[in-house]
CSV table of C-alpha atoms and ligand atoms in Angstrom, one decimal:
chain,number,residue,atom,x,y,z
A,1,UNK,CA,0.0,0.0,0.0
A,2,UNK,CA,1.6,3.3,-1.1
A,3,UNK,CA,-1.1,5.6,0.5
A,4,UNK,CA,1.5,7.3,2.1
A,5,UNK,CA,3.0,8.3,-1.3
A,6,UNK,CA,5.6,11.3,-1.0
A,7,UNK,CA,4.4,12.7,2.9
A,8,UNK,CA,6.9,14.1,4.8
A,9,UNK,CA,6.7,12.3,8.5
A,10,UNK,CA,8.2,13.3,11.3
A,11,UNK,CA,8.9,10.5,13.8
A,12,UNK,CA,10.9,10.9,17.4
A,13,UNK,CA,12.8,8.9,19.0
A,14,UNK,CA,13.2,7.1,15.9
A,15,UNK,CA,16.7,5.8,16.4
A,16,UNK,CA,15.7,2.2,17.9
A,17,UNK,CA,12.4,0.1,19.1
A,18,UNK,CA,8.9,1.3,18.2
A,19,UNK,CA,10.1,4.5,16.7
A,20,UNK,CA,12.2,2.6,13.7
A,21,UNK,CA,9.3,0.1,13.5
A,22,UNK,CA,7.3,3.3,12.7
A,23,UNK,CA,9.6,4.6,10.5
A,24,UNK,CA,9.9,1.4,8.1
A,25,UNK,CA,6.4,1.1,8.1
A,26,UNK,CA,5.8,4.5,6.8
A,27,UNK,CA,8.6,4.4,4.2
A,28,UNK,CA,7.3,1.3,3.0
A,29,UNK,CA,3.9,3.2,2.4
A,30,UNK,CA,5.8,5.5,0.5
A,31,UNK,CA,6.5,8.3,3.3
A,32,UNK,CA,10.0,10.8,3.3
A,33,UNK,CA,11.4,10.2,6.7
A,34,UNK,CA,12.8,13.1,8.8
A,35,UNK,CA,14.0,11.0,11.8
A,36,UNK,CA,14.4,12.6,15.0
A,37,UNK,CA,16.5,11.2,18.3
A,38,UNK,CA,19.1,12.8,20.8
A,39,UNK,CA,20.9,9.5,20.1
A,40,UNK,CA,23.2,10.8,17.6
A,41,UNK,CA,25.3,7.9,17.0
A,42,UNK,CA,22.0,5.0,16.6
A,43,UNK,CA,20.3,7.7,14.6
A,44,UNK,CA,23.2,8.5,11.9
A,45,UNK,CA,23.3,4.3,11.9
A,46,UNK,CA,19.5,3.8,11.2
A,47,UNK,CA,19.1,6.9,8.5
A,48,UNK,CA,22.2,5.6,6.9
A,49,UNK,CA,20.5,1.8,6.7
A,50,UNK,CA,17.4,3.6,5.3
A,51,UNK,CA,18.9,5.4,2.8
A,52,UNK,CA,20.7,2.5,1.6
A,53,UNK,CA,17.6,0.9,1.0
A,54,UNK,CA,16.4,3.6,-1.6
A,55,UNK,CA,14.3,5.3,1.3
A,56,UNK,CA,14.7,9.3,1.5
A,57,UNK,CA,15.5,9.7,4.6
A,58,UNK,CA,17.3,12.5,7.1
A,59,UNK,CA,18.8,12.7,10.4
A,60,UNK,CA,18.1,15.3,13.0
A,61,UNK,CA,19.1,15.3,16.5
A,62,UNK,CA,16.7,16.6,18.8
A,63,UNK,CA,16.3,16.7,22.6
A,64,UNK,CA,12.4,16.6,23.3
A,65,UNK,CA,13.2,17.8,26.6
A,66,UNK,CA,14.5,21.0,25.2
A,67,UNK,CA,12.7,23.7,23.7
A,68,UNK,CA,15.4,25.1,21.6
A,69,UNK,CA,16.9,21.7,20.4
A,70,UNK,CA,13.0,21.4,19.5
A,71,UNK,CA,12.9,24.6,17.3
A,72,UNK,CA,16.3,24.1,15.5
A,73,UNK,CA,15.0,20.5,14.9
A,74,UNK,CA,12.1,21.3,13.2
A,75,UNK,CA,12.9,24.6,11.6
A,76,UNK,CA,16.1,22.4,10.1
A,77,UNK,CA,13.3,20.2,9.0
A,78,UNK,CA,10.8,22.1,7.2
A,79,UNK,CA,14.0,23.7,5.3
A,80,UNK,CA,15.0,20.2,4.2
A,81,UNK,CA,11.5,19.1,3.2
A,82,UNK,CA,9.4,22.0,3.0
A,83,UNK,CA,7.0,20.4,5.3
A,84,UNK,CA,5.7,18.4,8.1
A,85,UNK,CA,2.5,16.5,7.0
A,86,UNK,CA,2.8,14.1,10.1
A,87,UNK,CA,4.1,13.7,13.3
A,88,UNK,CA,4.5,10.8,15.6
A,89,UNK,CA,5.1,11.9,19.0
A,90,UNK,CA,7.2,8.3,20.2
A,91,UNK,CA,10.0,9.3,22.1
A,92,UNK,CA,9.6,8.4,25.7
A,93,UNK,CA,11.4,7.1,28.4
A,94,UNK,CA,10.5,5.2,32.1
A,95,UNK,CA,12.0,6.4,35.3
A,96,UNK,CA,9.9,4.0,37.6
A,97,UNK,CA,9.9,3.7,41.4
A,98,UNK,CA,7.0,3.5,44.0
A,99,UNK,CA,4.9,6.7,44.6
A,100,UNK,CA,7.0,7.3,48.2
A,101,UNK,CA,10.3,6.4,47.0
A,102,UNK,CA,10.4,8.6,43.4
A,103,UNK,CA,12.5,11.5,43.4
A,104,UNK,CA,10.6,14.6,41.9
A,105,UNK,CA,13.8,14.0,39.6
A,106,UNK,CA,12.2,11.4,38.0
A,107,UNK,CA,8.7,12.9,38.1
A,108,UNK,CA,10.0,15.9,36.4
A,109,UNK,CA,12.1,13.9,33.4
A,110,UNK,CA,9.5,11.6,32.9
A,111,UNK,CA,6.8,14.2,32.4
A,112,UNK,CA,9.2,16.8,30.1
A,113,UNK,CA,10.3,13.9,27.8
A,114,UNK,CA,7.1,12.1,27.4
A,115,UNK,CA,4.1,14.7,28.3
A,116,UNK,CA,6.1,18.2,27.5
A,117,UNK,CA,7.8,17.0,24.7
A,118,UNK,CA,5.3,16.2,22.7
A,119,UNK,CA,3.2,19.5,23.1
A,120,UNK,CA,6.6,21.5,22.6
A,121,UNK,CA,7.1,19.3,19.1
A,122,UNK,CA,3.3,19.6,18.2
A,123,UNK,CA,3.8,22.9,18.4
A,124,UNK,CA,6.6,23.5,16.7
A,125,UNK,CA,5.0,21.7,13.7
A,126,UNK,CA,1.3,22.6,13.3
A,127,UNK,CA,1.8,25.7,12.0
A,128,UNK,CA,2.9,24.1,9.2
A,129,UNK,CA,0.2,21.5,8.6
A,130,UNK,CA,-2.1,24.4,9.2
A,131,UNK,CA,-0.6,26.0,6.0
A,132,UNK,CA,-1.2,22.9,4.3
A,133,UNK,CA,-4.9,22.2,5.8
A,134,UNK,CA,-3.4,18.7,6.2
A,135,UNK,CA,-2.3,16.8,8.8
A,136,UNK,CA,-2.2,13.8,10.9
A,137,UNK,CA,-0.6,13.6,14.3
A,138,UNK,CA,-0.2,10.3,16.0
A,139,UNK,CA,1.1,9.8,19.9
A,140,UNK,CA,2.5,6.4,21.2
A,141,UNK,CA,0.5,6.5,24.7
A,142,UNK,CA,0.1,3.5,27.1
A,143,UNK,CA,-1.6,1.3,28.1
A,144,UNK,CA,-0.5,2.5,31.5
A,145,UNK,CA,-2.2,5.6,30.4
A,146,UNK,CA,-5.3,3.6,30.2
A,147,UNK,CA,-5.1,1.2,33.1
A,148,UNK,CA,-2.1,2.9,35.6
A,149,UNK,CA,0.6,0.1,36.7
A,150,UNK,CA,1.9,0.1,40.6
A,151,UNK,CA,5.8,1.8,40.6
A,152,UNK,CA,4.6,4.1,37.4
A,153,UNK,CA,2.6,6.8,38.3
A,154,UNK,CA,5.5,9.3,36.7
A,155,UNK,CA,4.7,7.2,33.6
A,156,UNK,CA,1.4,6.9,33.7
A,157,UNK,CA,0.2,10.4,34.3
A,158,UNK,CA,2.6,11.2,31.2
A,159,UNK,CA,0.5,8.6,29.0
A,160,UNK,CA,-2.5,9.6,30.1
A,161,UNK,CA,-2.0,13.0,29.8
A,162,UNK,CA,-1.1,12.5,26.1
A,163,UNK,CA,-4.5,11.1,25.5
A,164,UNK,CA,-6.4,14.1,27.0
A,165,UNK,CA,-3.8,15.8,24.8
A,166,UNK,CA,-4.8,14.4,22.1
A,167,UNK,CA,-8.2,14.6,22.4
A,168,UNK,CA,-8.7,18.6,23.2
A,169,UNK,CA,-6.0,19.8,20.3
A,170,UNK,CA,-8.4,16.9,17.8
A,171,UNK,CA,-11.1,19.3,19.1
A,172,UNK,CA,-9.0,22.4,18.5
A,173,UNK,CA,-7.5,21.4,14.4
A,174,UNK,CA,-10.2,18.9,12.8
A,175,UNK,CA,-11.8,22.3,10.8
A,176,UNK,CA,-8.2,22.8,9.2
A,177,UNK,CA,-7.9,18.8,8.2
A,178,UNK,CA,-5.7,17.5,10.5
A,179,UNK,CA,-6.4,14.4,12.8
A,180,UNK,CA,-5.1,14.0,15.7
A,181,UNK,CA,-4.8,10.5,17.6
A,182,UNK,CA,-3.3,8.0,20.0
A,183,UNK,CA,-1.6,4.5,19.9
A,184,UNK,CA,-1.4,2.7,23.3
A,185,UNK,CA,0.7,0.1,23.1
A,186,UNK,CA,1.0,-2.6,25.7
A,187,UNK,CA,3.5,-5.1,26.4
A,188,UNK,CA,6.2,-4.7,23.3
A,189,UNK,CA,9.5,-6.0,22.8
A,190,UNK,CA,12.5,-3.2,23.1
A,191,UNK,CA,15.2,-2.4,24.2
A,192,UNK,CA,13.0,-0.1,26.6
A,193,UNK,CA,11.1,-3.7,28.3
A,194,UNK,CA,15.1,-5.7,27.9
A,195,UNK,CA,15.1,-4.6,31.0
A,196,UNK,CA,12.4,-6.2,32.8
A,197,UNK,CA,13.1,-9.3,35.4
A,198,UNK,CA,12.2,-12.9,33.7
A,199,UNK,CA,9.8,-12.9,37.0
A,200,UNK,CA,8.4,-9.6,35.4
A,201,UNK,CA,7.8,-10.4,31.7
A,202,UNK,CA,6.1,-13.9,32.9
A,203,UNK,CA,3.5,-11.8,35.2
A,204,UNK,CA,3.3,-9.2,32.5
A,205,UNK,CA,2.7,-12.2,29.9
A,206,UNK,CA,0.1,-13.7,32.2
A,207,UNK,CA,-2.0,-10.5,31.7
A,208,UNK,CA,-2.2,-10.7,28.1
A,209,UNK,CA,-4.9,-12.7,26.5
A,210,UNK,CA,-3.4,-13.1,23.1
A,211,UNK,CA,-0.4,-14.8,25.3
A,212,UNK,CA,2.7,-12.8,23.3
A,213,UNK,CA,4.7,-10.1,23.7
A,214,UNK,CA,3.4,-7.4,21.1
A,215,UNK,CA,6.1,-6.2,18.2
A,216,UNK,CA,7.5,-2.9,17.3
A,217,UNK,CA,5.6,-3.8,14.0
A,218,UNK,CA,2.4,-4.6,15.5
A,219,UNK,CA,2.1,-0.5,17.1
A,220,UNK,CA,3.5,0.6,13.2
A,221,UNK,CA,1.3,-1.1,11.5
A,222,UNK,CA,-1.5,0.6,14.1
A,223,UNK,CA,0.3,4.5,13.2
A,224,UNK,CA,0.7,3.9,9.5
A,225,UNK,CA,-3.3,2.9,9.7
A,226,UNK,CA,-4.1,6.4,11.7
A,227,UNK,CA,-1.7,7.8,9.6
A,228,UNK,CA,-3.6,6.8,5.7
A,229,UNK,CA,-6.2,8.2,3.8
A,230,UNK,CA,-8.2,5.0,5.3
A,231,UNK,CA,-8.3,6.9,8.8
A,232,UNK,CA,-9.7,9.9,7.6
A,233,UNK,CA,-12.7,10.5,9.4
A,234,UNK,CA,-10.8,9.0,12.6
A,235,UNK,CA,-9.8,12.2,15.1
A,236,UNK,CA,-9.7,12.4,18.7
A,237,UNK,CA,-9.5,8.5,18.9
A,238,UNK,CA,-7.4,6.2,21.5
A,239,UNK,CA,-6.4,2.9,19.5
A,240,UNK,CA,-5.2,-0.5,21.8
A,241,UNK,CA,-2.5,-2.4,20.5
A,242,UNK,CA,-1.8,-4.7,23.5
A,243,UNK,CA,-3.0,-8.4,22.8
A,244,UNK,CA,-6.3,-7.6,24.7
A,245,UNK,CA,-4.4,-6.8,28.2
A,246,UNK,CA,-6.6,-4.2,29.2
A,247,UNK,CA,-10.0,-3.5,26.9
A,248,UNK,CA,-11.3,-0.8,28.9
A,249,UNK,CA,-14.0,2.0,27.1
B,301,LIG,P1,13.2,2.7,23.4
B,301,LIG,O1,13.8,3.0,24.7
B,301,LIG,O2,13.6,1.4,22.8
B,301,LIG,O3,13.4,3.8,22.3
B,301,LIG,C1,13.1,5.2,22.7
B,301,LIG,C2,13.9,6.1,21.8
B,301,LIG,O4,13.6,7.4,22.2
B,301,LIG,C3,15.4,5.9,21.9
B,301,LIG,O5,16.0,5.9,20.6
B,301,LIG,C4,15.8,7.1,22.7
B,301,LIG,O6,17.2,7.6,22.3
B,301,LIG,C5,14.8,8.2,22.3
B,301,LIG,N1,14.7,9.2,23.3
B,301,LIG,C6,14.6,9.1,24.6
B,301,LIG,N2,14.6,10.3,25.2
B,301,LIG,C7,14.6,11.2,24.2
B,301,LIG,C8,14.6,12.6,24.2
B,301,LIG,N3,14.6,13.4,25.3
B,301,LIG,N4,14.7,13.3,23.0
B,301,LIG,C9,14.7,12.5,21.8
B,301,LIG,N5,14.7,11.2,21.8
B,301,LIG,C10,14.7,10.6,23.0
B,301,LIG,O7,11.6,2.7,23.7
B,301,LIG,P2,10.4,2.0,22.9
B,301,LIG,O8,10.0,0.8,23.7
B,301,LIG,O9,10.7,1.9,21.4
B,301,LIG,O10,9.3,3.1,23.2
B,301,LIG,C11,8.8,4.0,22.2
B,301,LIG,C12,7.6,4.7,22.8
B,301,LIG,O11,6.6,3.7,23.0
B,301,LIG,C13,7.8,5.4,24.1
B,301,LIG,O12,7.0,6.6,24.1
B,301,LIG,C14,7.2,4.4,25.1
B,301,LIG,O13,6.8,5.0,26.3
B,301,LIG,C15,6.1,3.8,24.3
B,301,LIG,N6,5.6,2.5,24.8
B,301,LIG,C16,6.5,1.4,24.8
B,301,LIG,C17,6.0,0.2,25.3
B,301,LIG,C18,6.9,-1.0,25.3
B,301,LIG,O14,6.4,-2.1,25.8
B,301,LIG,N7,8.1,-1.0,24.7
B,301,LIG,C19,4.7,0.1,25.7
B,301,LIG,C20,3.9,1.2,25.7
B,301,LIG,C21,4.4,2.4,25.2
């Protein structure tokens, strides 16, 4: 499917894990890539193994935790492309520890990279979908958004603060053509869940109806669908990618 034919997306934290997964998915639908990541080294790697497939592809380093690395980022963009057309707010990280033991350290990073991050990048780009009166803006949520997990609540009220995100600016841009969404993923393999204990992934696996981890591919898939022509008249909308763990309204 080439619906995707010539747009110019904008995925962060695209260096590694869901974020690449993203990234192939929409090249492969026919999308110019302007990958973003403050992981210089990983992102030069994956731009350079895109491009040598034929995909047009650019790097640019950006720190979503910094407003100015934000700007230069996608200012450097729209003069390499012209345009944003869509953005997938992915890059995110966990900092997790039980509600008395978290250091407002961890509060604080965990809500500027995942929750202020993605409002400082969507609003660094929608002034330029506006132009266009086309636009579709996908964020990976969770779905500890959704359902909260014990030793997360840094991480959760992040994720769930992206969906009420996403559903106010949906409110705010549908007049102008753009659509605004969310993907909450649940239990995916990454280098982001390498981490967890073998007790961990069991009692995570336990939870999970479908009885697998999820794949990077599986939450692309999900983004290149919100991201189509076929999703059109889909705005505002919270989609569950998690193998039926958690199937709440
Ligand atoms: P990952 O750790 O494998 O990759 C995250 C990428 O984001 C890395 O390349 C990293 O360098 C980049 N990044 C981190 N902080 C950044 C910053 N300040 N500025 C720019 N880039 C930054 O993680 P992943 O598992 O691929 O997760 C991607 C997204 O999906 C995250 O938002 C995560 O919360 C979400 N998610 C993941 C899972 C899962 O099970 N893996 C489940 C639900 C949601």
């Amino acid at each position: 499917m080439a619906d995707l034919e010539g747009r110019i997306a904008l995925i962060t934290g695209a260096a590694q894990g869901i974020g690449r997964a993203i990234a192939e998915e929409l090249a492969a639908a026919g999308a110019k890539l302007a990958l973003a990541d403050m992981n210089e080294a990983k992102l030069k790697e994956t731009v350079a193994e895109f491009t040598a497939k034929g995909v047009e592809a650019a790097p640019f380093v950006m720190n979503v935790s910094d407003q100015e690395s934000i700007e230069a980022g996608v200012k450097a963009i729209v003069a390499h492309f012209g345009k944003v057309e869509i953005l997938v707010n992915n890059a995110g990280i966990t900092r997790d520890n039980l509600m008395l033991r978290m250091k407002r350290a961890d509060w604080d990073s965990v809500i500027g990279i995942n929750l202020t991050g993605s409002f400082l990048v969507t609003q660094a780009v929608l002034p330029s979908m506006l132009k266009n009166r086309w636009g579709r803006i996908v964020s990976i949520s969770s779905v500890v958004g959704r359902a909260g997990q014990a030793g997360q609540v840094n991480y959760s009220a992040s994720k769930a603060g992206l969906i009420g995100l996403t559903r106010s600016l949906a409110r705010e841009v549908g007049s102008r053509g753009i659509t605004v969404n969310a993907v909450a993923p649940g239990f995916i393999e990454t280098p982001m869940t390498a981490v967890l204990t073998e007790d961990q992934t069991k009692a995570m696996l336990a939870t999970i109806p479908l009885n697998r981890k999820g794949q990077p591919k599986d939450i692309a898939q999900a983004v290149k669908f919100l991201a189509s022509e076929a999703a059109s008249y889909i705005t505002g909308h919270v989609l569950d990618v998690n193998g039926g763990m958690f199937m709440g309204a």
